[in-house]
Structure formats: structure tokens, C-alpha cells
Amino acid sequence: MRGLETRTVLYQHGVASTLGLYNQDYLSVDILREKGPITAGELSKLTGLATGSTTALIDRLEKIGYVRRQNDPHDRRKVIIVPAYEHKAEVSHTYHPLHTAMLELASSYTDEELALITKFLDKVSTVLEEQIYHLHAASQSKTSS
């Protein structure tokens, strides 16, 4: 698992570099892809960035067309950050080789095997999210001490 994590991080660095993004910017774009529209505060919590750093990040991503700000229909004080990069040619061009290779890999498994793999990966994601929460909580308690 650690080897997979390392390769995933290295791939993310490569994608970020190819797209001309800082790695933290790319990570935030990926979070938005997975979570969908969220508030800046939620993005700040998920990335561990301070609110000022999150605002600067959103400004950078908005300037290059990767996100857009939208008023929260339920709370006028909040702004929702909406991903807006999915149809950018450079993004699809960058991910196309990985997508093709993953489809080829997946086609070598039966439907039952893929169901098991998917179930495992879902559980891995849950474990990782729990560990991220624990690390963040431990970091916060050190800072407040």
C-alpha cells in the first residue's frame, strides 16, 4: 500500500507539473472533483491550509479557469467553490493515457473480481479519511498546546 501511495503522489506531482499547477493547487482540484462544490471553509479543512492560504489558492485556480465562485443559495455569507475544469483540453489530454491503461487493466478482471477490488478500495478510502482526521486532530492539539 505504501508503494502505491508513493506512486500516486509522484503521479500527482507529474500531473500538477504538466498542467502548470502547484501540487497543493492540483490536490485541491482533485478534492473538488471528488467532493463536488464545497465552501472555502470546507476546502480549508480538507487541505489543512489556513483560510488566507485557501483564499489565495482559490484566487489562483479561478484566474486560470479551474474553479468558479458561486453564492451559497442557503447562506448568503458563504461562497461555494465549484469545479470548472473538467472540459479543459489539457486536463483530458493529461489523463487520457492513464484512463486508457486503467481500462485495459480492468478488462483483465471478471465482474466479480472488479466488485471485490472496488469494495476493497472503498474501504481503503474510508480508513485513509479516518487517519487524515486523526492526524489533523493531533496536529491541532499540538498547535493549541
Short mmCIF file of C-alpha atoms in Angstrom, two decimals:
data_model
loop_
_atom_site.label_atom_id
_atom_site.label_comp_id
_atom_site.label_asym_id
_atom_site.label_seq_id
_atom_site.Cartn_x
_atom_site.Cartn_y
_atom_site.Cartn_z
CA MET A 1 0.00 0.00 0.00
CA ARG A 2 2.82 2.41 0.79
CA GLY A 3 4.35 1.77 -2.62
CA LEU A 4 1.01 2.52 -4.27
CA GLU A 5 0.66 5.69 -2.20
CA THR A 6 4.16 6.81 -3.20
CA ARG A 7 3.48 6.21 -6.88
CA THR A 8 0.15 8.02 -6.61
CA VAL A 9 1.83 11.06 -5.05
CA LEU A 10 4.54 11.02 -7.72
CA TYR A 11 1.89 10.77 -10.45
CA GLN A 12 0.02 13.70 -8.87
CA HIS A 13 3.22 15.76 -8.88
CA GLY A 14 3.70 14.93 -12.55
CA VAL A 15 0.14 15.88 -13.46
CA ALA A 16 0.39 19.12 -11.49
CA SER A 17 3.65 19.99 -13.24
CA THR A 18 2.22 19.13 -16.67
CA LEU A 19 -0.79 21.38 -16.03
CA GLY A 20 1.40 24.19 -14.69
CA LEU A 21 -0.06 23.96 -11.18
CA TYR A 22 1.46 23.86 -7.74
CA ASN A 23 0.95 20.45 -6.14
CA GLN A 24 -1.36 21.89 -3.44
CA ASP A 25 -3.44 23.51 -6.19
CA TYR A 26 -3.73 20.19 -8.01
CA LEU A 27 -4.63 18.40 -4.79
CA SER A 28 -7.41 20.93 -4.21
CA VAL A 29 -8.69 20.47 -7.76
CA ASP A 30 -8.76 16.71 -7.15
CA ILE A 31 -10.64 17.19 -3.87
CA LEU A 32 -13.22 19.33 -5.68
CA ARG A 33 -13.53 16.68 -8.39
CA GLU A 34 -14.31 14.07 -5.77
CA LYS A 35 -16.43 16.14 -3.36
CA GLY A 36 -18.13 18.49 -5.81
CA PRO A 37 -18.94 22.10 -4.93
CA ILE A 38 -17.93 22.94 -1.34
CA THR A 39 -17.33 26.08 0.70
CA ALA A 40 -13.90 27.62 1.05
CA GLY A 41 -14.00 26.67 4.74
CA GLU A 42 -14.61 23.02 3.87
CA LEU A 43 -11.76 23.12 1.35
CA SER A 44 -9.54 24.64 4.03
CA LYS A 45 -10.37 21.80 6.44
CA LEU A 46 -9.82 19.11 3.81
CA THR A 47 -6.46 20.50 2.68
CA GLY A 48 -5.24 21.62 6.10
CA LEU A 49 -4.48 25.08 4.72
CA ALA A 50 -5.11 28.24 6.69
CA THR A 51 -8.05 30.32 5.47
CA GLY A 52 -5.81 33.00 3.95
CA SER A 53 -3.82 30.39 2.03
CA THR A 54 -7.07 28.78 0.86
CA THR A 55 -8.32 32.15 -0.43
CA ALA A 56 -5.07 32.67 -2.37
CA LEU A 57 -5.32 29.14 -3.76
CA ILE A 58 -8.92 29.71 -4.90
CA ASP A 59 -7.89 33.02 -6.48
CA ARG A 60 -5.14 31.25 -8.47
CA LEU A 61 -7.46 28.45 -9.59
CA GLU A 62 -10.24 30.87 -10.53
CA LYS A 63 -7.83 33.00 -12.57
CA ILE A 64 -6.88 30.01 -14.75
CA GLY A 65 -10.46 28.73 -15.06
CA TYR A 66 -10.25 25.64 -12.84
CA VAL A 67 -12.89 26.82 -10.34
CA ARG A 68 -15.56 29.46 -10.05
CA ARG A 69 -17.14 31.07 -7.03
CA GLN A 70 -20.88 30.87 -6.57
CA ASN A 71 -23.06 32.35 -3.82
CA ASP A 72 -24.43 29.75 -1.41
CA PRO A 73 -28.20 29.68 -2.01
CA HIS A 74 -28.81 28.72 1.64
CA ASP A 75 -26.42 31.16 3.35
CA ARG A 76 -25.61 34.47 1.67
CA ARG A 77 -22.49 34.85 3.83
CA LYS A 78 -20.88 31.78 2.26
CA VAL A 79 -19.38 31.20 -1.14
CA ILE A 80 -19.34 27.81 -2.83
CA ILE A 81 -16.26 26.77 -4.81
CA VAL A 82 -17.38 24.97 -7.95
CA PRO A 83 -15.00 22.88 -10.07
CA ALA A 84 -14.92 24.19 -13.64
CA TYR A 85 -12.01 22.40 -15.32
CA GLU A 86 -13.47 19.05 -16.44
CA HIS A 87 -13.82 20.11 -20.07
CA LYS A 88 -10.41 21.73 -20.34
CA ALA A 89 -8.49 20.02 -23.14
CA GLU A 90 -5.19 19.99 -21.24
CA VAL A 91 -6.81 18.10 -18.34
CA SER A 92 -8.40 15.40 -20.51
CA HIS A 93 -5.23 15.16 -22.62
CA THR A 94 -3.12 14.67 -19.47
CA TYR A 95 -5.39 11.98 -18.03
CA HIS A 96 -6.16 10.13 -21.27
CA PRO A 97 -3.14 7.75 -21.17
CA LEU A 98 -3.88 6.76 -17.56
CA HIS A 99 -7.57 6.30 -18.32
CA THR A 100 -6.78 4.06 -21.30
CA ALA A 101 -4.26 1.99 -19.31
CA MET A 102 -6.68 1.57 -16.40
CA LEU A 103 -9.49 0.42 -18.71
CA GLU A 104 -7.13 -2.12 -20.24
CA LEU A 105 -6.10 -3.33 -16.77
CA ALA A 106 -9.72 -3.53 -15.57
CA SER A 107 -10.70 -5.56 -18.63
CA SER A 108 -8.38 -8.33 -17.46
CA TYR A 109 -10.60 -8.98 -14.39
CA THR A 110 -14.01 -10.59 -14.09
CA ASP A 111 -17.02 -8.59 -12.91
CA GLU A 112 -16.84 -10.40 -9.56
CA GLU A 113 -13.15 -9.58 -9.15
CA LEU A 114 -13.79 -5.95 -10.02
CA ALA A 115 -16.61 -5.80 -7.46
CA LEU A 116 -14.25 -7.13 -4.78
CA ILE A 117 -11.48 -4.71 -5.80
CA THR A 118 -13.94 -1.81 -5.73
CA LYS A 119 -15.20 -2.81 -2.29
CA PHE A 120 -11.62 -3.03 -1.01
CA LEU A 121 -10.66 0.36 -2.43
CA ASP A 122 -13.78 1.97 -0.94
CA LYS A 123 -12.81 0.60 2.47
CA VAL A 124 -9.20 1.76 2.00
CA SER A 125 -10.51 5.26 1.24
CA THR A 126 -12.58 5.22 4.43
CA VAL A 127 -9.59 4.11 6.51
CA LEU A 128 -7.41 6.81 4.96
CA GLU A 129 -10.04 9.51 5.61
CA GLU A 130 -10.22 8.43 9.26
CA GLN A 131 -6.43 8.56 9.54
CA ILE A 132 -6.33 12.01 7.91
CA TYR A 133 -8.86 13.19 10.50
CA HIS A 134 -6.76 11.74 13.36
CA LEU A 135 -3.57 13.34 12.01
CA HIS A 136 -5.33 16.68 11.64
CA ALA A 137 -6.77 16.47 15.17
CA ALA A 138 -3.33 15.57 16.60
CA SER A 139 -1.76 18.46 14.70
CA GLN A 140 -4.42 20.87 16.00
CA SER A 141 -3.91 19.76 19.61
CA LYS A 142 -0.12 20.29 19.29
CA THR A 143 -0.69 23.79 17.90
CA SER A 144 -3.10 24.76 20.67
CA SER A 145 -0.78 23.48 23.43
#
